[in-house]
mmCIF file of C-alpha atoms in Angstrom:
data_model
loop_
_atom_site.group_PDB
_atom_site.id
_atom_site.type_symbol
_atom_site.label_atom_id
_atom_site.label_comp_id
_atom_site.label_asym_id
_atom_site.label_seq_id
_atom_site.Cartn_x
_atom_site.Cartn_y
_atom_site.Cartn_z
ATOM 1 C CA MET A 1 36.767 3.027 23.990
ATOM 2 C CA GLU A 2 36.123 5.778 21.559
ATOM 3 C CA ARG A 3 38.037 8.119 18.860
ATOM 4 C CA LEU A 4 39.393 11.055 20.938
ATOM 5 C CA GLN A 5 37.948 13.406 18.629
ATOM 6 C CA LYS A 6 34.574 12.279 18.765
ATOM 7 C CA VAL A 7 34.976 12.405 22.899
ATOM 8 C CA LEU A 8 35.768 16.113 22.598
ATOM 9 C CA ALA A 9 33.202 16.850 20.280
ATOM 10 C CA HIS A 10 30.636 15.110 22.832
ATOM 11 C CA ALA A 11 31.966 16.936 25.352
ATOM 12 C CA GLY A 12 30.943 20.208 23.783
ATOM 13 C CA ILE A 13 34.535 21.217 23.335
ATOM 14 C CA ALA A 14 33.949 22.173 19.666
ATOM 15 C CA SER A 15 32.505 20.286 16.235
ATOM 16 C CA ARG A 16 34.651 17.229 15.479
ATOM 17 C CA ARG A 17 36.694 18.791 12.033
ATOM 18 C CA HIS A 18 37.895 21.584 15.148
ATOM 19 C CA CYS A 19 38.386 19.129 17.719
ATOM 20 C CA GLU A 20 40.686 17.158 15.242
ATOM 21 C CA GLU A 21 42.598 20.186 14.590
ATOM 22 C CA LEU A 22 43.317 20.946 18.244
ATOM 23 C CA ILE A 23 44.444 17.412 18.323
ATOM 24 C CA MET A 24 46.995 17.722 15.342
ATOM 25 C CA GLN A 25 48.124 21.390 16.887
ATOM 26 C CA GLY A 26 49.072 19.406 20.278
ATOM 27 C CA LYS A 27 46.343 21.057 22.518
ATOM 28 C CA VAL A 28 44.937 17.959 23.914
ATOM 29 C CA GLN A 29 46.764 15.519 26.556
ATOM 30 C CA VAL A 30 45.530 11.941 27.274
ATOM 31 C CA ASN A 31 46.865 10.885 30.972
ATOM 32 C CA GLY A 32 49.821 13.595 30.910
ATOM 33 C CA GLN A 33 50.444 12.534 27.344
ATOM 34 C CA VAL A 34 50.129 15.073 24.382
ATOM 35 C CA VAL A 35 48.410 13.423 21.899
ATOM 36 C CA ARG A 36 48.650 14.459 17.829
ATOM 37 C CA GLU A 37 47.346 11.339 16.078
ATOM 38 C CA LEU A 38 43.594 11.384 14.921
ATOM 39 C CA GLY A 39 41.622 7.999 15.762
ATOM 40 C CA THR A 40 43.357 7.352 19.510
ATOM 41 C CA LYS A 41 41.043 5.392 21.375
ATOM 42 C CA VAL A 42 40.197 6.682 24.923
ATOM 43 C CA ASP A 43 38.095 5.914 27.796
ATOM 44 C CA PRO A 44 36.533 8.727 29.121
ATOM 45 C CA THR A 45 35.082 7.497 32.155
ATOM 46 C CA LYS A 46 38.592 6.347 33.378
ATOM 47 C CA ASP A 47 41.103 8.743 30.896
ATOM 48 C CA LYS A 48 42.178 12.345 32.316
ATOM 49 C CA ILE A 49 41.687 14.159 29.138
ATOM 50 C CA LEU A 50 42.847 18.071 28.845
ATOM 51 C CA VAL A 51 42.327 20.407 26.641
ATOM 52 C CA GLU A 52 44.424 23.553 26.449
ATOM 53 C CA GLY A 53 45.282 22.340 30.298
ATOM 54 C CA ARG A 54 42.092 22.380 31.465
ATOM 55 C CA PRO A 55 39.651 19.260 32.067
ATOM 56 C CA ILE A 56 36.691 18.453 29.530
ATOM 57 C CA ARG A 57 33.592 17.847 31.115
ATOM 58 C CA THR A 58 32.569 14.109 31.715
ATOM 59 C CA GLU A 59 29.524 13.566 29.612
ATOM 60 C CA GLN A 60 26.318 11.529 30.926
ATOM 61 C CA HIS A 61 24.835 9.299 28.379
ATOM 62 C CA VAL A 62 21.554 10.110 27.150
ATOM 63 C CA TYR A 63 18.965 8.124 25.546
ATOM 64 C CA LEU A 64 15.808 10.091 23.518
ATOM 65 C CA MET A 65 13.161 8.551 21.760
ATOM 66 C CA LEU A 66 11.654 10.874 18.868
ATOM 67 C CA ASN A 67 8.287 10.981 16.960
ATOM 68 C CA LYS A 68 10.016 12.281 13.778
ATOM 69 C CA PRO A 69 7.616 14.010 11.061
ATOM 70 C CA THR A 70 8.251 13.874 7.521
ATOM 71 C CA GLY A 71 9.877 16.944 6.077
ATOM 72 C CA VAL A 72 12.691 16.682 8.409
ATOM 73 C CA ILE A 73 16.427 15.680 7.770
ATOM 74 C CA THR A 74 17.681 12.390 10.381
ATOM 75 C CA SER A 75 21.305 14.572 10.675
ATOM 76 C CA VAL A 76 22.555 16.812 13.123
ATOM 77 C CA SER A 77 22.905 19.609 10.529
ATOM 78 C CA ASP A 78 22.193 20.264 7.095
ATOM 79 C CA PRO A 79 24.432 22.363 4.201
ATOM 80 C CA ARG A 80 20.959 23.081 2.240
ATOM 81 C CA GLY A 81 19.524 24.858 5.674
ATOM 82 C CA ARG A 82 16.623 22.338 5.822
ATOM 83 C CA ARG A 83 15.203 21.342 9.169
ATOM 84 C CA VAL A 84 17.104 18.626 10.877
ATOM 85 C CA VAL A 85 15.673 16.181 13.984
ATOM 86 C CA THR A 86 18.188 17.882 16.235
ATOM 87 C CA ASP A 87 16.454 21.205 15.796
ATOM 88 C CA LEU A 88 13.308 19.252 17.286
ATOM 89 C CA LEU A 89 15.002 18.919 20.816
ATOM 90 C CA LYS A 90 14.424 21.986 22.381
ATOM 91 C CA GLY A 91 15.803 22.919 25.916
ATOM 92 C CA LEU A 92 18.327 19.398 25.362
ATOM 93 C CA LYS A 93 21.956 20.292 26.438
ATOM 94 C CA GLU A 94 23.520 17.455 25.405
ATOM 95 C CA ARG A 95 25.019 16.751 21.813
ATOM 96 C CA VAL A 96 23.000 13.617 20.775
ATOM 97 C CA TYR A 97 22.975 11.608 17.512
ATOM 98 C CA PRO A 98 20.254 9.775 15.464
ATOM 99 C CA VAL A 99 20.504 5.901 15.696
ATOM 100 C CA GLY A 100 19.999 5.169 12.080
ATOM 101 C CA ARG A 101 18.037 6.845 9.667
ATOM 102 C CA LEU A 102 14.515 7.866 8.635
ATOM 103 C CA ASP A 103 14.456 9.331 5.180
ATOM 104 C CA TYR A 104 12.857 13.129 4.668
ATOM 105 C CA ASN A 105 9.593 11.503 3.919
ATOM 106 C CA THR A 106 9.370 8.818 6.436
ATOM 107 C CA SER A 107 7.892 9.691 9.796
ATOM 108 C CA GLY A 108 7.817 7.467 13.102
ATOM 109 C CA LEU A 109 9.934 6.390 15.479
ATOM 110 C CA LEU A 110 13.726 7.670 16.072
ATOM 111 C CA LEU A 111 16.274 6.961 18.741
ATOM 112 C CA LEU A 112 19.142 9.068 19.757
ATOM 113 C CA THR A 113 21.735 9.477 21.843
ATOM 114 C CA ASN A 114 25.520 10.017 22.604
ATOM 115 C CA ASN A 115 26.717 6.587 23.488
ATOM 116 C CA GLY A 116 28.115 5.599 20.313
ATOM 117 C CA GLU A 117 28.650 2.017 21.203
ATOM 118 C CA LEU A 118 25.474 1.471 21.772
ATOM 119 C CA ALA A 119 24.100 3.490 18.471
ATOM 120 C CA ASN A 120 26.226 1.043 16.545
ATOM 121 C CA LYS A 121 24.893 -1.990 17.987
ATOM 122 C CA LEU A 122 21.769 -1.260 17.711
ATOM 123 C CA ALA A 123 22.163 0.060 14.190
ATOM 124 C CA HIS A 124 23.827 -3.233 13.237
ATOM 125 C CA PRO A 125 21.916 -5.850 11.113
ATOM 126 C CA SER A 126 23.546 -8.437 13.008
ATOM 127 C CA TYR A 127 21.676 -7.775 16.318
ATOM 128 C CA GLU A 128 18.811 -8.368 14.734
ATOM 129 C CA ILE A 129 16.608 -5.207 16.267
ATOM 130 C CA ASP A 130 13.194 -5.317 14.988
ATOM 131 C CA LYS A 131 12.221 -2.371 12.900
ATOM 132 C CA VAL A 132 8.338 -2.240 12.396
ATOM 133 C CA TYR A 133 6.923 0.259 9.530
ATOM 134 C CA ARG A 134 3.507 0.884 8.280
ATOM 135 C CA ALA A 135 3.487 1.759 4.485
ATOM 136 C CA TRP A 136 0.387 2.499 2.439
ATOM 137 C CA VAL A 137 1.427 1.226 -0.953
ATOM 138 C CA LYS A 138 -0.039 1.333 -4.682
ATOM 139 C CA GLY A 139 -2.333 -1.197 -5.259
ATOM 140 C CA VAL A 140 -2.960 -4.003 -3.220
ATOM 141 C CA PRO A 141 0.165 -6.861 -3.095
ATOM 142 C CA THR A 142 -1.145 -10.747 -3.774
ATOM 143 C CA ALA A 143 0.083 -13.308 -1.171
ATOM 144 C CA ASP A 144 2.617 -14.256 -3.276
ATOM 145 C CA LYS A 145 4.419 -10.676 -3.268
ATOM 146 C CA LEU A 146 3.587 -10.240 0.523
ATOM 147 C CA GLY A 147 5.902 -13.739 0.711
ATOM 148 C CA MET A 148 8.571 -12.300 -1.490
ATOM 149 C CA LEU A 149 8.794 -9.516 1.116
ATOM 150 C CA ALA A 150 9.086 -11.524 3.770
ATOM 151 C CA ARG A 151 11.394 -14.219 2.473
ATOM 152 C CA GLY A 152 13.743 -11.231 0.958
ATOM 153 C CA ILE A 153 14.038 -8.982 -2.320
ATOM 154 C CA MET A 154 16.953 -8.529 -4.386
ATOM 155 C CA LEU A 155 17.724 -5.078 -4.340
ATOM 156 C CA GLU A 156 21.051 -3.475 -6.714
ATOM 157 C CA ASP A 157 23.152 -4.021 -3.167
ATOM 158 C CA GLY A 158 22.248 -7.289 -2.393
ATOM 159 C CA MET A 159 19.703 -9.442 -0.944
ATOM 160 C CA THR A 160 17.662 -8.528 2.017
ATOM 161 C CA SER A 161 17.405 -10.519 4.750
ATOM 162 C CA PRO A 162 13.822 -12.388 5.681
ATOM 163 C CA GLY A 163 11.376 -10.303 7.643
ATOM 164 C CA GLU A 164 7.905 -10.213 7.871
ATOM 165 C CA ALA A 165 5.099 -8.667 5.742
ATOM 166 C CA ARG A 166 0.930 -8.692 6.028
ATOM 167 C CA LEU A 167 -1.797 -6.638 4.944
ATOM 168 C CA LEU A 168 -3.716 -4.774 7.350
ATOM 169 C CA LYS A 169 -6.135 -2.798 5.150
ATOM 170 C CA ARG A 170 -7.177 -2.208 1.611
ATOM 171 C CA ASP A 171 -8.364 1.157 0.730
ATOM 172 C CA GLN A 172 -9.560 2.692 -2.753
ATOM 173 C CA GLY A 173 -6.849 1.245 -4.889
ATOM 174 C CA ARG A 174 -4.075 1.385 -1.954
ATOM 175 C CA ALA A 175 -3.430 -0.778 0.436
ATOM 176 C CA LEU A 176 -1.888 -0.543 4.427
ATOM 177 C CA LEU A 177 0.938 -3.011 4.878
ATOM 178 C CA GLU A 178 2.869 -3.994 8.053
ATOM 179 C CA ILE A 179 6.532 -4.776 7.268
ATOM 180 C CA THR A 180 9.621 -5.820 9.483
ATOM 181 C CA ILE A 181 12.741 -5.728 8.717
ATOM 182 C CA HIS A 182 16.116 -6.211 10.916
ATOM 183 C CA GLU A 183 18.696 -4.195 8.452
ATOM 184 C CA GLY A 184 18.660 -0.431 8.035
ATOM 185 C CA ARG A 185 19.823 -0.053 4.840
ATOM 186 C CA ASN A 186 19.190 3.602 2.699
ATOM 187 C CA ARG A 187 15.264 3.497 1.561
ATOM 188 C CA GLN A 188 15.085 0.011 2.260
ATOM 189 C CA VAL A 189 11.061 -0.697 2.916
ATOM 190 C CA ARG A 190 10.477 1.819 -0.361
ATOM 191 C CA ARG A 191 12.964 0.417 -2.692
ATOM 192 C CA MET A 192 11.581 -3.807 -1.690
ATOM 193 C CA CYS A 193 8.051 -2.439 -2.192
ATOM 194 C CA GLU A 194 9.025 -0.909 -5.631
ATOM 195 C CA ALA A 195 10.877 -4.032 -6.684
ATOM 196 C CA ILE A 196 7.550 -5.788 -6.391
ATOM 197 C CA GLY A 197 5.311 -3.285 -8.055
ATOM 198 C CA HIS A 198 3.654 -1.320 -5.228
ATOM 199 C CA PRO A 199 5.544 1.831 -4.805
ATOM 200 C CA VAL A 200 5.209 3.491 -1.062
ATOM 201 C CA LEU A 201 3.036 6.417 -0.538
ATOM 202 C CA GLU A 202 3.122 7.122 3.016
ATOM 203 C CA LEU A 203 5.672 5.498 5.185
ATOM 204 C CA GLU A 204 6.117 5.405 8.920
ATOM 205 C CA ARG A 205 8.329 3.253 11.881
ATOM 206 C CA VAL A 206 5.841 2.438 14.288
ATOM 207 C CA ARG A 207 8.365 0.438 16.573
ATOM 208 C CA LEU A 208 12.062 -0.447 17.147
ATOM 209 C CA GLY A 209 12.651 -3.567 19.292
ATOM 210 C CA PHE A 210 10.105 -3.182 22.094
ATOM 211 C CA LEU A 211 10.089 0.468 21.785
ATOM 212 C CA THR A 212 6.464 2.162 20.468
ATOM 213 C CA LEU A 213 5.009 5.433 19.614
ATOM 214 C CA GLU A 214 2.391 5.167 22.181
ATOM 215 C CA GLY A 215 1.972 8.474 24.109
ATOM 216 C CA LEU A 216 4.378 10.360 21.538
ATOM 217 C CA ALA A 217 2.609 12.814 19.414
ATOM 218 C CA THR A 218 4.562 14.087 16.059
ATOM 219 C CA GLY A 219 7.186 16.132 16.747
ATOM 220 C CA GLN A 220 7.795 15.013 20.362
ATOM 221 C CA PHE A 221 10.369 13.433 22.059
ATOM 222 C CA ARG A 222 10.953 11.811 25.250
ATOM 223 C CA PRO A 223 13.809 10.381 27.260
ATOM 224 C CA LEU A 224 13.831 6.640 27.752
ATOM 225 C CA THR A 225 13.577 5.132 30.903
ATOM 226 C CA SER A 226 16.318 3.344 33.195
ATOM 227 C CA GLU A 227 14.311 0.565 32.621
ATOM 228 C CA GLU A 228 13.841 0.729 28.885
ATOM 229 C CA VAL A 229 17.797 1.525 28.362
ATOM 230 C CA SER A 230 18.116 -1.284 30.198
ATOM 231 C CA ARG A 231 15.784 -3.890 28.386
ATOM 232 C CA LEU A 232 17.294 -2.544 24.997
ATOM 233 C CA LYS A 233 21.062 -3.790 26.026
ATOM 234 C CA GLN A 234 19.665 -7.404 27.361
ATOM 235 C CA GLY A 235 17.842 -7.701 24.155
ATOM 236 C CA LEU A 236 21.197 -6.899 22.186
ATOM 237 C CA VAL A 237 22.824 -9.058 24.210
ATOM 238 C CA GLN A 238 20.259 -12.003 24.273
ATOM 239 C CA ASN A 239 19.444 -11.717 20.059
ATOM 240 C CA ARG A 240 23.665 -11.718 19.588
ATOM 241 C CA LYS A 241 23.725 -15.005 21.699
ATOM 242 C CA ARG A 242 20.654 -16.474 19.819
ATOM 243 C CA ARG A 243 22.547 -15.642 16.571
ATOM 244 C CA ALA A 244 25.726 -17.164 17.700
ATOM 245 C CA ARG A 245 24.020 -20.583 18.324
#
């Protein structure tokens, strides 16, 4: 079940804000009844939804993987006119939205979809989806500091969940780390590294769950296969069951 205005926006009726106006103006019917209440939940696969007497187009779920470059905003619009990730999706007709965020100066693997339910689960820390980053940091962290990253770091918004951290390479006063987290806090990896005294110089997300960037050049995207989508969904169920034990 999804909010009516979101379903209308995904169906290409208008922006979400304009869809809200259509609802409040009494121009939307659900199963023969005029709906004026924002936030009304509907099932677009079962409910008959009309806008000004015309049925909406049933939206097919789309799942994409993008190798996001730096210098691009993880959003579908930007009031400052900067490039956003959806600008890179040339030829795509469906409206899709990013799953989680990669900040402006972070590159790497980003999922986009119009399946809101799946997106929320993938982004929620309770499902413990591995998010693996490669970070070049200033200086070379000691084993103790790597252990701090793995066990959890106290940030201004609380303690981070346990993960993994290992040193991959040293190079002229800097180090390449591989850091695995399960949360999606704002600038989390950067803040964790700053907290141990080794600020990030470059940051890339290289894996999400079992998905990697193999064969996908910077700025390119591809649809997930049906097998990959099924595996993602199955992984969410398995992680949830394991956590509940």
